[in-house]
Amino acid sequence: LPDAPTLSPIPVQQAKVDLVFTLNVKGQDGDLPNDVLRYTLDAASIARGTTITTVSGSGSIRWTPRRGSEGQTFPVTVT
């Protein structure tokens, strides 16, 4: 059976209003090099305008928080 990929826990991050926040994540898969990892986000993150792009096996998360979001917490789930 193939091994499921894993993603290391990501510590709490802080973003600044009106500035692009970028975070790179890297999954591990014991089946590599045969499997290609692709990353997706939860629906709530996508609705806020968060994106994730797969580049060379890593995921690049991008989001720009807008005014009015100060002090709020926005969990992001990467799968």
JSON list of N, CA and C in Angstrom, two decimals:
[
{"chain": "A", "resi": 1, "resn": "LEU", "atom": "N", "xyz": [0.83, -1.20, 0.00]},
{"chain": "A", "resi": 1, "resn": "LEU", "atom": "CA", "xyz": [0.00, 0.00, 0.00]},
{"chain": "A", "resi": 1, "resn": "LEU", "atom": "C", "xyz": [0.87, 1.25, 0.00]},
{"chain": "A", "resi": 2, "resn": "PRO", "atom": "N", "xyz": [0.46, 2.27, -0.72]},
{"chain": "A", "resi": 2, "resn": "PRO", "atom": "CA", "xyz": [1.22, 3.51, -0.71]},
{"chain": "A", "resi": 2, "resn": "PRO", "atom": "C", "xyz": [1.08, 4.24, 0.62]},
{"chain": "A", "resi": 3, "resn": "ASP", "atom": "N", "xyz": [2.12, 4.93, 1.00]},
{"chain": "A", "resi": 3, "resn": "ASP", "atom": "CA", "xyz": [2.09, 5.75, 2.22]},
{"chain": "A", "resi": 3, "resn": "ASP", "atom": "C", "xyz": [1.41, 7.07, 1.92]},
{"chain": "A", "resi": 4, "resn": "ALA", "atom": "N", "xyz": [0.60, 7.53, 2.87]},
{"chain": "A", "resi": 4, "resn": "ALA", "atom": "CA", "xyz": [-0.03, 8.85, 2.72]},
{"chain": "A", "resi": 4, "resn": "ALA", "atom": "C", "xyz": [1.03, 9.92, 2.95]},
{"chain": "A", "resi": 5, "resn": "PRO", "atom": "N", "xyz": [0.98, 11.00, 2.19]},
{"chain": "A", "resi": 5, "resn": "PRO", "atom": "CA", "xyz": [1.94, 12.09, 2.41]},
{"chain": "A", "resi": 5, "resn": "PRO", "atom": "C", "xyz": [1.67, 12.77, 3.76]},
{"chain": "A", "resi": 6, "resn": "THR", "atom": "N", "xyz": [2.68, 13.39, 4.29]},
{"chain": "A", "resi": 6, "resn": "THR", "atom": "CA", "xyz": [2.55, 14.12, 5.55]},
{"chain": "A", "resi": 6, "resn": "THR", "atom": "C", "xyz": [3.03, 15.56, 5.36]},
{"chain": "A", "resi": 7, "resn": "LEU", "atom": "N", "xyz": [2.51, 16.43, 6.18]},
{"chain": "A", "resi": 7, "resn": "LEU", "atom": "CA", "xyz": [2.91, 17.83, 6.18]},
{"chain": "A", "resi": 7, "resn": "LEU", "atom": "C", "xyz": [3.26, 18.18, 7.62]},
{"chain": "A", "resi": 8, "resn": "SER", "atom": "N", "xyz": [4.45, 18.66, 7.84]},
{"chain": "A", "resi": 8, "resn": "SER", "atom": "CA", "xyz": [4.86, 19.03, 9.20]},
{"chain": "A", "resi": 8, "resn": "SER", "atom": "C", "xyz": [3.96, 20.13, 9.73]},
{"chain": "A", "resi": 9, "resn": "PRO", "atom": "N", "xyz": [3.72, 20.13, 11.05]},
{"chain": "A", "resi": 9, "resn": "PRO", "atom": "CA", "xyz": [2.91, 21.21, 11.64]},
{"chain": "A", "resi": 9, "resn": "PRO", "atom": "C", "xyz": [3.52, 22.57, 11.33]},
{"chain": "A", "resi": 10, "resn": "ILE", "atom": "N", "xyz": [2.65, 23.53, 11.10]},
{"chain": "A", "resi": 10, "resn": "ILE", "atom": "CA", "xyz": [3.10, 24.91, 10.79]},
{"chain": "A", "resi": 10, "resn": "ILE", "atom": "C", "xyz": [2.80, 25.77, 12.01]},
{"chain": "A", "resi": 11, "resn": "PRO", "atom": "N", "xyz": [3.81, 26.43, 12.57]},
{"chain": "A", "resi": 11, "resn": "PRO", "atom": "CA", "xyz": [3.55, 27.29, 13.73]},
{"chain": "A", "resi": 11, "resn": "PRO", "atom": "C", "xyz": [2.64, 28.46, 13.36]},
{"chain": "A", "resi": 12, "resn": "VAL", "atom": "N", "xyz": [2.04, 29.06, 14.37]},
{"chain": "A", "resi": 12, "resn": "VAL", "atom": "CA", "xyz": [1.19, 30.23, 14.17]},
{"chain": "A", "resi": 12, "resn": "VAL", "atom": "C", "xyz": [1.97, 31.30, 13.43]},
{"chain": "A", "resi": 13, "resn": "GLN", "atom": "N", "xyz": [1.34, 31.90, 12.43]},
{"chain": "A", "resi": 13, "resn": "GLN", "atom": "CA", "xyz": [1.96, 32.94, 11.62]},
{"chain": "A", "resi": 13, "resn": "GLN", "atom": "C", "xyz": [1.21, 34.25, 11.83]},
{"chain": "A", "resi": 14, "resn": "GLN", "atom": "N", "xyz": [1.85, 35.37, 11.58]},
{"chain": "A", "resi": 14, "resn": "GLN", "atom": "CA", "xyz": [1.18, 36.67, 11.64]},
{"chain": "A", "resi": 14, "resn": "GLN", "atom": "C", "xyz": [1.32, 37.36, 10.29]},
{"chain": "A", "resi": 15, "resn": "ALA", "atom": "N", "xyz": [0.24, 37.99, 9.88]},
{"chain": "A", "resi": 15, "resn": "ALA", "atom": "CA", "xyz": [0.23, 38.72, 8.62]},
{"chain": "A", "resi": 15, "resn": "ALA", "atom": "C", "xyz": [-0.15, 40.17, 8.91]},
{"chain": "A", "resi": 16, "resn": "LYS", "atom": "N", "xyz": [0.26, 41.07, 8.04]},
{"chain": "A", "resi": 16, "resn": "LYS", "atom": "CA", "xyz": [-0.04, 42.49, 8.21]},
{"chain": "A", "resi": 16, "resn": "LYS", "atom": "C", "xyz": [-1.05, 42.94, 7.16]},
{"chain": "A", "resi": 17, "resn": "VAL", "atom": "N", "xyz": [-1.95, 43.80, 7.60]},
{"chain": "A", "resi": 17, "resn": "VAL", "atom": "CA", "xyz": [-3.01, 44.31, 6.73]},
{"chain": "A", "resi": 17, "resn": "VAL", "atom": "C", "xyz": [-2.41, 44.96, 5.48]},
{"chain": "A", "resi": 18, "resn": "ASP", "atom": "N", "xyz": [-3.00, 44.65, 4.34]},
{"chain": "A", "resi": 18, "resn": "ASP", "atom": "CA", "xyz": [-2.66, 45.19, 3.03]},
{"chain": "A", "resi": 18, "resn": "ASP", "atom": "C", "xyz": [-1.27, 44.81, 2.52]},
{"chain": "A", "resi": 19, "resn": "LEU", "atom": "N", "xyz": [-0.60, 43.87, 3.18]},
{"chain": "A", "resi": 19, "resn": "LEU", "atom": "CA", "xyz": [0.68, 43.36, 2.70]},
{"chain": "A", "resi": 19, "resn": "LEU", "atom": "C", "xyz": [0.52, 41.88, 2.36]},
{"chain": "A", "resi": 20, "resn": "VAL", "atom": "N", "xyz": [1.12, 41.46, 1.26]},
{"chain": "A", "resi": 20, "resn": "VAL", "atom": "CA", "xyz": [1.02, 40.06, 0.84]},
{"chain": "A", "resi": 20, "resn": "VAL", "atom": "C", "xyz": [1.77, 39.18, 1.85]},
{"chain": "A", "resi": 21, "resn": "PHE", "atom": "N", "xyz": [1.07, 38.20, 2.36]},
{"chain": "A", "resi": 21, "resn": "PHE", "atom": "CA", "xyz": [1.66, 37.20, 3.25]},
{"chain": "A", "resi": 21, "resn": "PHE", "atom": "C", "xyz": [1.98, 35.97, 2.41]},
{"chain": "A", "resi": 22, "resn": "THR", "atom": "N", "xyz": [3.19, 35.46, 2.53]},
{"chain": "A", "resi": 22, "resn": "THR", "atom": "CA", "xyz": [3.61, 34.28, 1.79]},
{"chain": "A", "resi": 22, "resn": "THR", "atom": "C", "xyz": [4.24, 33.29, 2.76]},
{"chain": "A", "resi": 23, "resn": "LEU", "atom": "N", "xyz": [3.89, 32.03, 2.60]},
{"chain": "A", "resi": 23, "resn": "LEU", "atom": "CA", "xyz": [4.47, 30.97, 3.42]},
{"chain": "A", "resi": 23, "resn": "LEU", "atom": "C", "xyz": [4.65, 29.75, 2.53]},
{"chain": "A", "resi": 24, "resn": "ASN", "atom": "N", "xyz": [5.84, 29.18, 2.55]},
{"chain": "A", "resi": 24, "resn": "ASN", "atom": "CA", "xyz": [6.10, 27.96, 1.79]},
{"chain": "A", "resi": 24, "resn": "ASN", "atom": "C", "xyz": [5.98, 26.76, 2.71]},
{"chain": "A", "resi": 25, "resn": "VAL", "atom": "N", "xyz": [5.29, 25.73, 2.23]},
{"chain": "A", "resi": 25, "resn": "VAL", "atom": "CA", "xyz": [5.13, 24.49, 2.98]},
{"chain": "A", "resi": 25, "resn": "VAL", "atom": "C", "xyz": [5.66, 23.34, 2.14]},
{"chain": "A", "resi": 26, "resn": "LYS", "atom": "N", "xyz": [6.13, 22.31, 2.81]},
{"chain": "A", "resi": 26, "resn": "LYS", "atom": "CA", "xyz": [6.70, 21.17, 2.08]},
{"chain": "A", "resi": 26, "resn": "LYS", "atom": "C", "xyz": [6.17, 19.89, 2.69]},
{"chain": "A", "resi": 27, "resn": "GLY", "atom": "N", "xyz": [5.55, 19.07, 1.86]},
{"chain": "A", "resi": 27, "resn": "GLY", "atom": "CA", "xyz": [5.08, 17.77, 2.29]},
{"chain": "A", "resi": 27, "resn": "GLY", "atom": "C", "xyz": [6.14, 16.71, 2.04]},
{"chain": "A", "resi": 28, "resn": "GLN", "atom": "N", "xyz": [6.00, 15.59, 2.74]},
{"chain": "A", "resi": 28, "resn": "GLN", "atom": "CA", "xyz": [6.90, 14.47, 2.55]},
{"chain": "A", "resi": 28, "resn": "GLN", "atom": "C", "xyz": [6.06, 13.25, 2.19]},
{"chain": "A", "resi": 29, "resn": "ASP", "atom": "N", "xyz": [6.58, 12.46, 1.28]},
{"chain": "A", "resi": 29, "resn": "ASP", "atom": "CA", "xyz": [5.88, 11.25, 0.86]},
{"chain": "A", "resi": 29, "resn": "ASP", "atom": "C", "xyz": [6.92, 10.14, 0.67]},
{"chain": "A", "resi": 30, "resn": "GLY", "atom": "N", "xyz": [6.76, 9.07, 1.43]},
{"chain": "A", "resi": 30, "resn": "GLY", "atom": "CA", "xyz": [7.70, 7.95, 1.34]},
{"chain": "A", "resi": 30, "resn": "GLY", "atom": "C", "xyz": [7.70, 7.28, -0.02]},
{"chain": "A", "resi": 31, "resn": "ASP", "atom": "N", "xyz": [6.68, 7.57, -0.84]},
{"chain": "A", "resi": 31, "resn": "ASP", "atom": "CA", "xyz": [6.58, 6.95, -2.16]},
{"chain": "A", "resi": 31, "resn": "ASP", "atom": "C", "xyz": [7.33, 7.74, -3.24]},
{"chain": "A", "resi": 32, "resn": "LEU", "atom": "N", "xyz": [7.84, 8.90, -2.88]},
{"chain": "A", "resi": 32, "resn": "LEU", "atom": "CA", "xyz": [8.56, 9.69, -3.88]},
{"chain": "A", "resi": 32, "resn": "LEU", "atom": "C", "xyz": [9.77, 8.91, -4.37]},
{"chain": "A", "resi": 33, "resn": "PRO", "atom": "N", "xyz": [10.23, 9.03, -5.57]},
{"chain": "A", "resi": 33, "resn": "PRO", "atom": "CA", "xyz": [9.90, 10.05, -6.55]},
{"chain": "A", "resi": 33, "resn": "PRO", "atom": "C", "xyz": [8.71, 9.71, -7.44]},
{"chain": "A", "resi": 34, "resn": "ASN", "atom": "N", "xyz": [8.02, 8.59, -7.17]},
{"chain": "A", "resi": 34, "resn": "ASN", "atom": "CA", "xyz": [6.94, 8.20, -8.07]},
{"chain": "A", "resi": 34, "resn": "ASN", "atom": "C", "xyz": [5.69, 9.07, -7.96]},
{"chain": "A", "resi": 35, "resn": "ASP", "atom": "N", "xyz": [5.43, 9.63, -6.79]},
{"chain": "A", "resi": 35, "resn": "ASP", "atom": "CA", "xyz": [4.24, 10.44, -6.58]},
{"chain": "A", "resi": 35, "resn": "ASP", "atom": "C", "xyz": [4.57, 11.92, -6.71]},
{"chain": "A", "resi": 36, "resn": "VAL", "atom": "N", "xyz": [3.64, 12.68, -7.25]},
{"chain": "A", "resi": 36, "resn": "VAL", "atom": "CA", "xyz": [3.77, 14.13, -7.34]},
{"chain": "A", "resi": 36, "resn": "VAL", "atom": "C", "xyz": [2.83, 14.74, -6.31]},
{"chain": "A", "resi": 37, "resn": "LEU", "atom": "N", "xyz": [3.36, 15.54, -5.42]},
{"chain": "A", "resi": 37, "resn": "LEU", "atom": "CA", "xyz": [2.53, 16.17, -4.39]},
{"chain": "A", "resi": 37, "resn": "LEU", "atom": "C", "xyz": [1.85, 17.41, -4.95]},
{"chain": "A", "resi": 38, "resn": "ARG", "atom": "N", "xyz": [0.56, 17.54, -4.62]},
{"chain": "A", "resi": 38, "resn": "ARG", "atom": "CA", "xyz": [-0.21, 18.73, -4.97]},
{"chain": "A", "resi": 38, "resn": "ARG", "atom": "C", "xyz": [-0.86, 19.20, -3.68]},
{"chain": "A", "resi": 39, "resn": "TYR", "atom": "N", "xyz": [-1.01, 20.50, -3.54]},
{"chain": "A", "resi": 39, "resn": "TYR", "atom": "CA", "xyz": [-1.53, 21.08, -2.31]},
{"chain": "A", "resi": 39, "resn": "TYR", "atom": "C", "xyz": [-2.86, 21.77, -2.57]},
{"chain": "A", "resi": 40, "resn": "THR", "atom": "N", "xyz": [-3.78, 21.66, -1.61]},
{"chain": "A", "resi": 40, "resn": "THR", "atom": "CA", "xyz": [-5.06, 22.36, -1.70]},
{"chain": "A", "resi": 40, "resn": "THR", "atom": "C", "xyz": [-5.36, 23.02, -0.35]},
{"chain": "A", "resi": 41, "resn": "LEU", "atom": "N", "xyz": [-6.28, 23.99, -0.38]},
{"chain": "A", "resi": 41, "resn": "LEU", "atom": "CA", "xyz": [-6.69, 24.71, 0.83]},
{"chain": "A", "resi": 41, "resn": "LEU", "atom": "C", "xyz": [-8.14, 24.41, 1.14]},
{"chain": "A", "resi": 42, "resn": "ASP", "atom": "N", "xyz": [-8.53, 24.66, 2.38]},
{"chain": "A", "resi": 42, "resn": "ASP", "atom": "CA", "xyz": [-9.92, 24.52, 2.77]},
{"chain": "A", "resi": 42, "resn": "ASP", "atom": "C", "xyz": [-10.77, 25.62, 2.13]},
{"chain": "A", "resi": 43, "resn": "ALA", "atom": "N", "xyz": [-12.07, 25.38, 2.03]},
{"chain": "A", "resi": 43, "resn": "ALA", "atom": "CA", "xyz": [-12.98, 26.30, 1.34]},
{"chain": "A", "resi": 43, "resn": "ALA", "atom": "C", "xyz": [-13.02, 27.69, 1.97]},
{"chain": "A", "resi": 44, "resn": "ALA", "atom": "N", "xyz": [-12.97, 27.78, 3.31]},
{"chain": "A", "resi": 44, "resn": "ALA", "atom": "CA", "xyz": [-13.02, 29.09, 3.98]},
{"chain": "A", "resi": 44, "resn": "ALA", "atom": "C", "xyz": [-11.80, 29.93, 3.61]},
{"chain": "A", "resi": 45, "resn": "SER", "atom": "N", "xyz": [-10.63, 29.32, 3.54]},
{"chain": "A", "resi": 45, "resn": "SER", "atom": "CA", "xyz": [-9.41, 30.04, 3.16]},
{"chain": "A", "resi": 45, "resn": "SER", "atom": "C", "xyz": [-9.50, 30.54, 1.72]},
{"chain": "A", "resi": 46, "resn": "ILE", "atom": "N", "xyz": [-10.00, 29.69, 0.85]},
{"chain": "A", "resi": 46, "resn": "ILE", "atom": "CA", "xyz": [-10.16, 30.08, -0.56]},
{"chain": "A", "resi": 46, "resn": "ILE", "atom": "C", "xyz": [-11.14, 31.25, -0.67]},
{"chain": "A", "resi": 47, "resn": "ALA", "atom": "N", "xyz": [-12.23, 31.20, 0.10]},
{"chain": "A", "resi": 47, "resn": "ALA", "atom": "CA", "xyz": [-13.22, 32.28, 0.07]},
{"chain": "A", "resi": 47, "resn": "ALA", "atom": "C", "xyz": [-12.63, 33.61, 0.53]},
{"chain": "A", "resi": 48, "resn": "ARG", "atom": "N", "xyz": [-11.62, 33.58, 1.41]},
{"chain": "A", "resi": 48, "resn": "ARG", "atom": "CA", "xyz": [-10.95, 34.80, 1.87]},
{"chain": "A", "resi": 48, "resn": "ARG", "atom": "C", "xyz": [-9.93, 35.31, 0.86]},
{"chain": "A", "resi": 49, "resn": "GLY", "atom": "N", "xyz": [-9.71, 34.55, -0.20]},
{"chain": "A", "resi": 49, "resn": "GLY", "atom": "CA", "xyz": [-8.75, 34.97, -1.21]},
{"chain": "A", "resi": 49, "resn": "GLY", "atom": "C", "xyz": [-7.37, 34.36, -1.06]},
{"chain": "A", "resi": 50, "resn": "THR", "atom": "N", "xyz": [-7.24, 33.39, -0.17]},
{"chain": "A", "resi": 50, "resn": "THR", "atom": "CA", "xyz": [-5.96, 32.70, 0.01]},
{"chain": "A", "resi": 50, "resn": "THR", "atom": "C", "xyz": [-5.75, 31.75, -1.16]},
{"chain": "A", "resi": 51, "resn": "THR", "atom": "N", "xyz": [-4.52, 31.68, -1.65]},
{"chain": "A", "resi": 51, "resn": "THR", "atom": "CA", "xyz": [-4.19, 30.75, -2.73]},
{"chain": "A", "resi": 51, "resn": "THR", "atom": "C", "xyz": [-3.00, 29.89, -2.31]},
{"chain": "A", "resi": 52, "resn": "ILE", "atom": "N", "xyz": [-2.88, 28.75, -2.96]},
{"chain": "A", "resi": 52, "resn": "ILE", "atom": "CA", "xyz": [-1.68, 27.92, -2.79]},
{"chain": "A", "resi": 52, "resn": "ILE", "atom": "C", "xyz": [-1.30, 27.41, -4.17]},
{"chain": "A", "resi": 53, "resn": "THR", "atom": "N", "xyz": [-0.04, 27.54, -4.48]},
{"chain": "A", "resi": 53, "resn": "THR", "atom": "CA", "xyz": [0.50, 27.12, -5.76]},
{"chain": "A", "resi": 53, "resn": "THR", "atom": "C", "xyz": [1.57, 26.07, -5.51]},
{"chain": "A", "resi": 54, "resn": "THR", "atom": "N", "xyz": [1.53, 25.00, -6.27]},
{"chain": "A", "resi": 54, "resn": "THR", "atom": "CA", "xyz": [2.55, 23.97, -6.14]},
{"chain": "A", "resi": 54, "resn": "THR", "atom": "C", "xyz": [3.71, 24.29, -7.07]},
{"chain": "A", "resi": 55, "resn": "VAL", "atom": "N", "xyz": [4.89, 24.39, -6.48]},
{"chain": "A", "resi": 55, "resn": "VAL", "atom": "CA", "xyz": [6.10, 24.69, -7.25]},
{"chain": "A", "resi": 55, "resn": "VAL", "atom": "C", "xyz": [7.21, 23.76, -6.78]},
{"chain": "A", "resi": 56, "resn": "SER", "atom": "N", "xyz": [7.72, 22.94, -7.67]},
{"chain": "A", "resi": 56, "resn": "SER", "atom": "CA", "xyz": [8.84, 22.04, -7.37]},
{"chain": "A", "resi": 56, "resn": "SER", "atom": "C", "xyz": [8.61, 21.22, -6.11]},
{"chain": "A", "resi": 57, "resn": "GLY", "atom": "N", "xyz": [7.40, 20.69, -5.94]},
{"chain": "A", "resi": 57, "resn": "GLY", "atom": "CA", "xyz": [7.11, 19.83, -4.80]},
{"chain": "A", "resi": 57, "resn": "GLY", "atom": "C", "xyz": [6.73, 20.55, -3.52]},
{"chain": "A", "resi": 58, "resn": "SER", "atom": "N", "xyz": [6.82, 21.87, -3.49]},
{"chain": "A", "resi": 58, "resn": "SER", "atom": "CA", "xyz": [6.44, 22.66, -2.32]},
{"chain": "A", "resi": 58, "resn": "SER", "atom": "C", "xyz": [5.16, 23.42, -2.62]},
{"chain": "A", "resi": 59, "resn": "GLY", "atom": "N", "xyz": [4.49, 23.86, -1.57]},
{"chain": "A", "resi": 59, "resn": "GLY", "atom": "CA", "xyz": [3.31, 24.69, -1.72]},
{"chain": "A", "resi": 59, "resn": "GLY", "atom": "C", "xyz": [3.60, 26.11, -1.27]},
{"chain": "A", "resi": 60, "resn": "SER", "atom": "N", "xyz": [3.20, 27.07, -2.05]},
{"chain": "A", "resi": 60, "resn": "SER", "atom": "CA", "xyz": [3.40, 28.47, -1.72]},
{"chain": "A", "resi": 60, "resn": "SER", "atom": "C", "xyz": [2.03, 29.10, -1.44]},
{"chain": "A", "resi": 61, "resn": "ILE", "atom": "N", "xyz": [1.80, 29.44, -0.15]},
{"chain": "A", "resi": 61, "resn": "ILE", "atom": "CA", "xyz": [0.55, 30.06, 0.28]},
{"chain": "A", "resi": 61, "resn": "ILE", "atom": "C", "xyz": [0.69, 31.57, 0.17]},
{"chain": "A", "resi": 62, "resn": "ARG", "atom": "N", "xyz": [-0.35, 32.22, -0.39]},
{"chain": "A", "resi": 62, "resn": "ARG", "atom": "CA", "xyz": [-0.36, 33.68, -0.51]},
{"chain": "A", "resi": 62, "resn": "ARG", "atom": "C", "xyz": [-1.72, 34.21, -0.08]},
{"chain": "A", "resi": 63, "resn": "TRP", "atom": "N", "xyz": [-1.68, 35.32, 0.69]},
{"chain": "A", "resi": 63, "resn": "TRP", "atom": "CA", "xyz": [-2.92, 35.95, 1.14]},
{"chain": "A", "resi": 63, "resn": "TRP", "atom": "C", "xyz": [-2.61, 37.38, 1.53]},
{"chain": "A", "resi": 64, "resn": "THR", "atom": "N", "xyz": [-3.53, 38.27, 1.22]},
{"chain": "A", "resi": 64, "resn": "THR", "atom": "CA", "xyz": [-3.40, 39.68, 1.62]},
{"chain": "A", "resi": 64, "resn": "THR", "atom": "C", "xyz": [-4.56, 40.02, 2.55]},
{"chain": "A", "resi": 65, "resn": "PRO", "atom": "N", "xyz": [-4.30, 40.15, 3.86]},
{"chain": "A", "resi": 65, "resn": "PRO", "atom": "CA", "xyz": [-5.36, 40.53, 4.78]},
{"chain": "A", "resi": 65, "resn": "PRO", "atom": "C", "xyz": [-5.81, 41.97, 4.53]},
{"chain": "A", "resi": 66, "resn": "ARG", "atom": "N", "xyz": [-7.09, 42.21, 4.66]},
{"chain": "A", "resi": 66, "resn": "ARG", "atom": "CA", "xyz": [-7.66, 43.53, 4.40]},
{"chain": "A", "resi": 66, "resn": "ARG", "atom": "C", "xyz": [-8.03, 44.23, 5.70]},
{"chain": "A", "resi": 67, "resn": "ARG", "atom": "N", "xyz": [-8.18, 45.53, 5.63]},
{"chain": "A", "resi": 67, "resn": "ARG", "atom": "CA", "xyz": [-8.60, 46.32, 6.79]},
{"chain": "A", "resi": 67, "resn": "ARG", "atom": "C", "xyz": [-9.87, 45.72, 7.38]},
{"chain": "A", "resi": 68, "resn": "GLY", "atom": "N", "xyz": [-9.95, 45.75, 8.68]},
{"chain": "A", "resi": 68, "resn": "GLY", "atom": "CA", "xyz": [-11.08, 45.14, 9.37]},
{"chain": "A", "resi": 68, "resn": "GLY", "atom": "C", "xyz": [-10.78, 43.74, 9.86]},
{"chain": "A", "resi": 69, "resn": "SER", "atom": "N", "xyz": [-9.66, 43.17, 9.42]},
{"chain": "A", "resi": 69, "resn": "SER", "atom": "CA", "xyz": [-9.31, 41.82, 9.85]},
{"chain": "A", "resi": 69, "resn": "SER", "atom": "C", "xyz": [-8.28, 41.83, 10.99]},
{"chain": "A", "resi": 70, "resn": "GLU", "atom": "N", "xyz": [-7.91, 43.03, 11.45]},
{"chain": "A", "resi": 70, "resn": "GLU", "atom": "CA", "xyz": [-6.92, 43.13, 12.51]},
{"chain": "A", "resi": 70, "resn": "GLU", "atom": "C", "xyz": [-7.39, 42.39, 13.76]},
{"chain": "A", "resi": 71, "resn": "GLY", "atom": "N", "xyz": [-6.46, 41.66, 14.39]},
{"chain": "A", "resi": 71, "resn": "GLY", "atom": "CA", "xyz": [-6.75, 40.97, 15.63]},
{"chain": "A", "resi": 71, "resn": "GLY", "atom": "C", "xyz": [-7.55, 39.68, 15.48]},
{"chain": "A", "resi": 72, "resn": "GLN", "atom": "N", "xyz": [-7.94, 39.33, 14.29]},
{"chain": "A", "resi": 72, "resn": "GLN", "atom": "CA", "xyz": [-8.71, 38.10, 14.07]},
{"chain": "A", "resi": 72, "resn": "GLN", "atom": "C", "xyz": [-7.78, 36.94, 13.75]},
{"chain": "A", "resi": 73, "resn": "THR", "atom": "N", "xyz": [-8.28, 35.76, 13.99]},
{"chain": "A", "resi": 73, "resn": "THR", "atom": "CA", "xyz": [-7.54, 34.53, 13.69]},
{"chain": "A", "resi": 73, "resn": "THR", "atom": "C", "xyz": [-8.21, 33.86, 12.51]},
{"chain": "A", "resi": 74, "resn": "PHE", "atom": "N", "xyz": [-7.41, 33.46, 11.53]},
{"chain": "A", "resi": 74, "resn": "PHE", "atom": "CA", "xyz": [-7.92, 32.79, 10.34]},
{"chain": "A", "resi": 74, "resn": "PHE", "atom": "C", "xyz": [-7.17, 31.47, 10.15]},
{"chain": "A", "resi": 75, "resn": "PRO", "atom": "N", "xyz": [-7.75, 30.36, 10.65]},
{"chain": "A", "resi": 75, "resn": "PRO", "atom": "CA", "xyz": [-7.09, 29.07, 10.45]},
{"chain": "A", "resi": 75, "resn": "PRO", "atom": "C", "xyz": [-7.07, 28.69, 8.97]},
{"chain": "A", "resi": 76, "resn": "VAL", "atom": "N", "xyz": [-6.00, 28.05, 8.56]},
{"chain": "A", "resi": 76, "resn": "VAL", "atom": "CA", "xyz": [-5.86, 27.58, 7.19]},
{"chain": "A", "resi": 76, "resn": "VAL", "atom": "C", "xyz": [-5.53, 26.09, 7.25]},
{"chain": "A", "resi": 77, "resn": "THR", "atom": "N", "xyz": [-6.27, 25.30, 6.49]},
{"chain": "A", "resi": 77, "resn": "THR", "atom": "CA", "xyz": [-6.00, 23.86, 6.43]},
{"chain": "A", "resi": 77, "resn": "THR", "atom": "C", "xyz": [-5.44, 23.53, 5.05]},
{"chain": "A", "resi": 78, "resn": "VAL", "atom": "N", "xyz": [-4.25, 22.94, 5.05]},
{"chain": "A", "resi": 78, "resn": "VAL", "atom": "CA", "xyz": [-3.59, 22.52, 3.80]},
{"chain": "A", "resi": 78, "resn": "VAL", "atom": "C", "xyz": [-3.70, 21.01, 3.71]},
{"chain": "A", "resi": 79, "resn": "THR", "atom": "N", "xyz": [-4.16, 20.54, 2.55]},
{"chain": "A", "resi": 79, "resn": "THR", "atom": "CA", "xyz": [-4.20, 19.10, 2.34]},
{"chain": "A", "resi": 79, "resn": "THR", "atom": "C", "xyz": [-3.44, 18.76, 1.06]}
]
